[in-house]
PDB file of C-alpha atoms in Angstrom:
ATOM      1  CA  MET O  87     -15.994 -10.003 -21.341  1.00 63.00           C
ATOM      2  CA  VAL O  88     -13.374 -11.878 -19.229  1.00 70.00           C
ATOM      3  CA  SER O  89     -10.095 -11.466 -21.093  1.00 77.00           C
ATOM      4  CA  ARG O  90      -7.795 -14.503 -21.519  1.00 82.00           C
ATOM      5  CA  ARG O  91      -4.563 -13.084 -19.201  1.00 81.00           C
ATOM      6  CA  HIS O  92      -7.170 -12.743 -16.409  1.00 82.00           C
ATOM      7  CA  VAL O  93      -8.077 -16.544 -16.658  1.00 85.00           C
ATOM      8  CA  ILE O  94      -4.491 -17.679 -17.110  1.00 89.00           C
ATOM      9  CA  PHE O  95      -3.737 -15.544 -14.303  1.00 89.00           C
ATOM     10  CA  ASN O  96      -6.102 -17.035 -11.695  1.00 90.00           C
ATOM     11  CA  LEU O  97      -5.031 -20.219 -12.639  1.00 92.00           C
ATOM     12  CA  ILE O  98      -1.388 -19.460 -12.040  1.00 93.00           C
ATOM     13  CA  ILE O  99      -2.072 -17.861  -8.537  1.00 93.00           C
ATOM     14  CA  ILE O 100      -4.515 -20.729  -7.843  1.00 94.00           C
ATOM     15  CA  ILE O 101      -2.357 -23.827  -8.591  1.00 95.00           C
ATOM     16  CA  LEU O 102       1.307 -22.869  -8.096  1.00 95.00           C
ATOM     17  CA  PRO O 103       1.303 -22.010  -4.395  1.00 95.00           C
ATOM     18  CA  TRP O 104      -1.069 -25.326  -3.703  1.00 95.00           C
ATOM     19  CA  ILE O 105       1.935 -27.198  -5.605  1.00 96.00           C
ATOM     20  CA  SER O 106       4.184 -25.834  -3.517  1.00 95.00           C
ATOM     21  CA  VAL O 107       2.547 -26.969  -0.375  1.00 95.00           C
ATOM     22  CA  LEU O 108       3.381 -30.345  -1.215  1.00 94.00           C
ATOM     23  CA  PHE O 109       7.282 -29.412  -0.315  1.00 95.00           C
ATOM     24  CA  LEU O 110       6.093 -27.990   3.267  1.00 95.00           C
ATOM     25  CA  GLY O 111       5.884 -31.242   4.806  1.00 93.00           C
ATOM     26  CA  LYS O 112       2.999 -33.147   6.494  1.00 95.00           C
ATOM     27  CA  ARG O 113       4.039 -31.917   9.821  1.00 95.00           C
ATOM     28  CA  TYR O 114       4.081 -28.371   9.189  1.00 96.00           C
ATOM     29  CA  ILE O 115       0.969 -28.532   6.994  1.00 96.00           C
ATOM     30  CA  LYS O 116      -0.899 -30.068  10.207  1.00 95.00           C
ATOM     31  CA  ARG O 117       0.548 -27.825  12.522  1.00 95.00           C
ATOM     32  CA  PHE O 118      -0.014 -24.566  10.486  1.00 96.00           C
ATOM     33  CA  PHE O 119      -3.247 -25.450   8.278  1.00 96.00           C
ATOM     34  CA  LEU O 120      -6.075 -24.458  10.682  1.00 96.00           C
ATOM     35  CA  ALA O 121      -4.754 -20.668  11.562  1.00 96.00           C
ATOM     36  CA  SER O 122      -3.757 -20.132   8.089  1.00 95.00           C
ATOM     37  CA  SER O 123      -7.325 -21.190   7.048  1.00 95.00           C
ATOM     38  CA  ILE O 124      -8.921 -19.225  10.128  1.00 95.00           C
ATOM     39  CA  ILE O 125      -7.337 -16.443   8.532  1.00 94.00           C
ATOM     40  CA  GLY O 126      -7.870 -16.967   4.961  1.00 93.00           C
ATOM     41  CA  VAL O 127     -11.764 -16.943   5.580  1.00 94.00           C
ATOM     42  CA  TYR O 128     -11.057 -13.561   7.512  1.00 95.00           C
ATOM     43  CA  GLU O 129      -9.323 -12.263   4.190  1.00 94.00           C
ATOM     44  CA  ILE O 130     -12.163 -13.425   2.368  1.00 93.00           C
ATOM     45  CA  GLY O 131     -14.472 -10.894   4.891  1.00 94.00           C
ATOM     46  CA  SER O 132     -11.786  -8.336   4.241  1.00 94.00           C
ATOM     47  CA  HIS O 133     -11.919  -8.417   0.554  1.00 92.00           C
ATOM     48  CA  VAL O 134     -15.830  -8.522   0.640  1.00 93.00           C
ATOM     49  CA  HIS O 135     -15.513  -5.416   2.669  1.00 94.00           C
ATOM     50  CA  GLY O 136     -12.809  -3.839   0.395  1.00 93.00           C
ATOM     51  CA  ARG O 137     -14.880  -4.734  -2.629  1.00 92.00           C
ATOM     52  CA  LYS O 138     -18.057  -2.613  -1.556  1.00 93.00           C
ATOM     53  CA  GLN O 139     -15.602   0.142  -0.029  1.00 95.00           C
ATOM     54  CA  LYS O 140     -14.300   0.150  -3.422  1.00 93.00           C
ATOM     55  CA  PHE O 141     -10.867  -0.150  -2.531  1.00 95.00           C
ATOM     56  CA  TRP O 142      -9.507  -1.629  -5.789  1.00 93.00           C
ATOM     57  CA  GLU O 143     -11.439  -2.424  -9.555  1.00 93.00           C
ATOM     58  CA  PHE O 144     -10.390  -5.214 -11.631  1.00 90.00           C
ATOM     59  CA  ASN O 145     -10.646  -4.496 -15.366  1.00 87.00           C
ATOM     60  CA  ASP O 146     -12.668  -7.207 -16.827  1.00 81.00           C
ATOM     61  CA  LYS O 147     -16.225  -6.930 -16.883  1.00 80.00           C
ATOM     62  CA  PRO O 148     -18.891  -8.102 -15.661  1.00 81.00           C
ATOM     63  CA  LYS O 149     -17.641  -7.935 -11.769  1.00 82.00           C
ATOM     64  CA  SER O 150     -17.475 -10.948 -10.416  1.00 84.00           C
ATOM     65  CA  PHE O 151     -15.901 -11.598  -6.620  1.00 86.00           C
ATOM     66  CA  ILE O 152     -15.385 -15.522  -7.426  1.00 83.00           C
ATOM     67  CA  ARG O 153     -13.390 -14.660 -10.540  1.00 85.00           C
ATOM     68  CA  ASP O 154     -11.799 -11.245  -9.280  1.00 87.00           C
ATOM     69  CA  GLU O 155     -10.830 -11.269  -5.466  1.00 89.00           C
ATOM     70  CA  LEU O 156     -11.642 -15.225  -4.665  1.00 90.00           C
ATOM     71  CA  PRO O 157      -8.551 -16.529  -6.450  1.00 92.00           C
ATOM     72  CA  PHE O 158      -6.089 -14.236  -4.402  1.00 90.00           C
ATOM     73  CA  ASP O 159      -7.786 -15.561  -0.868  1.00 89.00           C
ATOM     74  CA  ILE O 160      -7.639 -19.459  -2.196  1.00 89.00           C
ATOM     75  CA  GLY O 161      -4.540 -19.238  -4.144  1.00 89.00           C
ATOM     76  CA  PRO O 162      -1.570 -17.557  -2.556  1.00 91.00           C
ATOM     77  CA  TYR O 163      -2.891 -16.493   1.009  1.00 92.00           C
ATOM     78  CA  ILE O 164      -3.238 -19.729   2.718  1.00 94.00           C
ATOM     79  CA  PRO O 165      -0.275 -21.801   1.360  1.00 95.00           C
ATOM     80  CA  LEU O 166       2.177 -18.614   1.870  1.00 95.00           C
ATOM     81  CA  SER O 167       0.827 -18.173   5.299  1.00 95.00           C
ATOM     82  CA  MET O 168       1.729 -21.604   5.919  1.00 96.00           C
ATOM     83  CA  TRP O 169       5.493 -21.199   4.691  1.00 97.00           C
ATOM     84  CA  ILE O 170       5.639 -17.944   6.611  1.00 97.00           C
ATOM     85  CA  LEU O 171       4.908 -19.573   9.562  1.00 97.00           C
ATOM     86  CA  LYS O 172       7.259 -22.730   8.808  1.00 96.00           C
ATOM     87  CA  PHE O 173      10.191 -20.450   8.508  1.00 96.00           C
ATOM     88  CA  SER O 174       9.700 -17.977  11.310  1.00 96.00           C
ATOM     89  CA  TYR O 175       6.718 -18.756  13.826  1.00 95.00           C
ATOM     90  CA  GLY O 176       8.498 -18.640  17.348  1.00 93.00           C
ATOM     91  CA  ASN O 177      10.780 -15.472  16.127  1.00 97.00           C
ATOM     92  CA  PHE O 178       8.628 -12.653  16.136  1.00 97.00           C
ATOM     93  CA  LYS O 179      11.190 -10.349  14.735  1.00 97.00           C
ATOM     94  CA  LYS O 180      11.805 -12.695  11.984  1.00 97.00           C
ATOM     95  CA  TYR O 181       7.948 -13.308  11.373  1.00 97.00           C
ATOM     96  CA  VAL O 182       7.535  -9.498  11.235  1.00 97.00           C
ATOM     97  CA  VAL O 183      10.159  -8.916   8.845  1.00 97.00           C
ATOM     98  CA  THR O 184       9.444 -11.915   6.665  1.00 97.00           C
ATOM     99  CA  ASN O 185       5.933 -10.469   6.253  1.00 97.00           C
ATOM    100  CA  VAL O 186       6.873  -7.182   5.783  1.00 97.00           C
ATOM    101  CA  ILE O 187       8.796  -8.255   2.978  1.00 97.00           C
ATOM    102  CA  ALA O 188       6.234 -10.295   1.645  1.00 96.00           C
ATOM    103  CA  ASN O 189       3.362  -7.681   1.782  1.00 96.00           C
ATOM    104  CA  GLY O 190       5.891  -5.237   0.519  1.00 97.00           C
ATOM    105  CA  VAL O 191       6.417  -6.922  -2.716  1.00 97.00           C
ATOM    106  CA  PHE O 192       2.799  -7.654  -3.222  1.00 96.00           C
ATOM    107  CA  ALA O 193       1.822  -3.832  -2.383  1.00 97.00           C
ATOM    108  CA  PHE O 194       4.797  -2.163  -4.122  1.00 98.00           C
ATOM    109  CA  VAL O 195       5.805  -4.592  -6.880  1.00 97.00           C
ATOM    110  CA  LEU O 196       2.734  -7.259  -7.833  1.00 95.00           C
ATOM    111  CA  MET O 197       0.084  -4.639  -7.611  1.00 96.00           C
ATOM    112  CA  PRO O 198       1.815  -1.878 -10.178  1.00 97.00           C
ATOM    113  CA  PHE O 199       2.589  -4.845 -12.547  1.00 95.00           C
ATOM    114  CA  LEU O 200      -0.983  -6.519 -12.266  1.00 92.00           C
ATOM    115  CA  LYS O 201      -2.056  -2.545 -12.853  1.00 94.00           C
ATOM    116  CA  LYS O 202       0.386  -2.558 -16.068  1.00 94.00           C
ATOM    117  CA  ILE O 203      -0.976  -5.791 -17.474  1.00 89.00           C
ATOM    118  CA  LYS O 204      -4.734  -4.719 -17.098  1.00 88.00           C
ATOM    119  CA  ILE O 205      -5.913  -7.299 -14.320  1.00 89.00           C
ATOM    120  CA  ILE O 206      -6.642  -4.846 -10.978  1.00 91.00           C
ATOM    121  CA  ARG O 207      -5.599  -1.289  -9.902  1.00 94.00           C
ATOM    122  CA  LEU O 208      -6.424   0.581  -6.703  1.00 96.00           C
ATOM    123  CA  ARG O 209      -9.093   3.053  -6.528  1.00 95.00           C
ATOM    124  CA  ARG O 210      -9.052   4.536  -2.925  1.00 95.00           C
ATOM    125  CA  LEU O 211      -6.065   3.588  -1.779  1.00 95.00           C
ATOM    126  CA  ASN O 212      -2.786   4.404  -2.381  1.00 96.00           C
ATOM    127  CA  TYR O 213       0.186   1.504  -2.445  1.00 97.00           C
ATOM    128  CA  ILE O 214       1.130   2.523   1.345  1.00 97.00           C
ATOM    129  CA  GLN O 215      -2.506   2.095   2.621  1.00 97.00           C
ATOM    130  CA  PHE O 216      -2.994  -1.088   0.654  1.00 96.00           C
ATOM    131  CA  PHE O 217       0.328  -2.795   2.602  1.00 97.00           C
ATOM    132  CA  ILE O 218      -1.188  -1.440   5.843  1.00 97.00           C
ATOM    133  CA  TYR O 219      -4.464  -3.117   4.675  1.00 95.00           C
ATOM    134  CA  ILE O 220      -2.816  -6.227   3.694  1.00 94.00           C
ATOM    135  CA  HIS O 221      -0.138  -6.303   6.414  1.00 96.00           C
ATOM    136  CA  TYR O 222      -2.157  -6.092   9.748  1.00 96.00           C
ATOM    137  CA  LYS O 223      -3.691  -9.331   9.129  1.00 95.00           C
ATOM    138  CA  ALA O 224      -0.015 -10.916   9.761  1.00 96.00           C
ATOM    139  CA  TYR O 225      -0.456 -10.211  13.554  1.00 97.00           C
ATOM    140  CA  LEU O 226      -3.797 -11.859  13.559  1.00 96.00           C
ATOM    141  CA  LEU O 227      -2.361 -14.922  11.738  1.00 96.00           C
ATOM    142  CA  TYR O 228       0.366 -14.904  14.224  1.00 97.00           C
ATOM    143  CA  GLY O 229      -1.942 -14.638  17.381  1.00 96.00           C
ATOM    144  CA  MET O 230      -4.170 -17.293  15.971  1.00 96.00           C
ATOM    145  CA  GLN O 231      -1.307 -19.715  15.866  1.00 96.00           C
ATOM    146  CA  TYR O 232      -0.482 -19.045  18.798  1.00 96.00           C
ATOM    147  CA  LEU O 233      -3.682 -19.468  20.703  1.00 95.00           C
ATOM    148  CA  LEU O 234      -3.953 -22.896  18.700  1.00 95.00           C
ATOM    149  CA  GLU O 235      -0.343 -23.991  19.895  1.00 93.00           C
ATOM    150  CA  LYS O 236      -1.387 -22.980  23.579  1.00 91.00           C
ATOM    151  CA  SER O 237      -4.664 -24.879  23.282  1.00 91.00           C
ATOM    152  CA  ARG O 238      -2.929 -28.115  21.841  1.00 84.00           C
ATOM    153  CA  ILE O 239      -0.251 -27.926  25.007  1.00 75.00           C
ATOM    154  CA  LYS O 240      -3.186 -28.076  27.379  1.00 65.00           C
TER     155      LYS O 240
END
């Protein structure tokens, strides 16, 4: 049975990040939305793979991709990608540091907290492996944005 805390958690991680996009600015939304969305779709595929490999396990039964993994993809991933690109695109070092901090907080702070409140726990990955699993996509995002910017110039 789906716990109330899981439903509330999902609503929070979907609604709050998208509300923050209102403060991003129309210009930046137009500029970074496509690359963030493309990598967001890639992230969904990555989560499908991770689910099959049993990298993590959600506590509620029955298991449901839409209720479990998808809120992480449509909630914080795309808006956070746009915010990080806004503040650091064009300065690769700043971009990498920002992503290391954001992914580190998620992997080493938020994941243990989610385990403690019985939402999700890692099974076949430790926290360092999970950090690498989420962090490598930052380079794909930067590359995608670079390609989109390059194609707009022509």
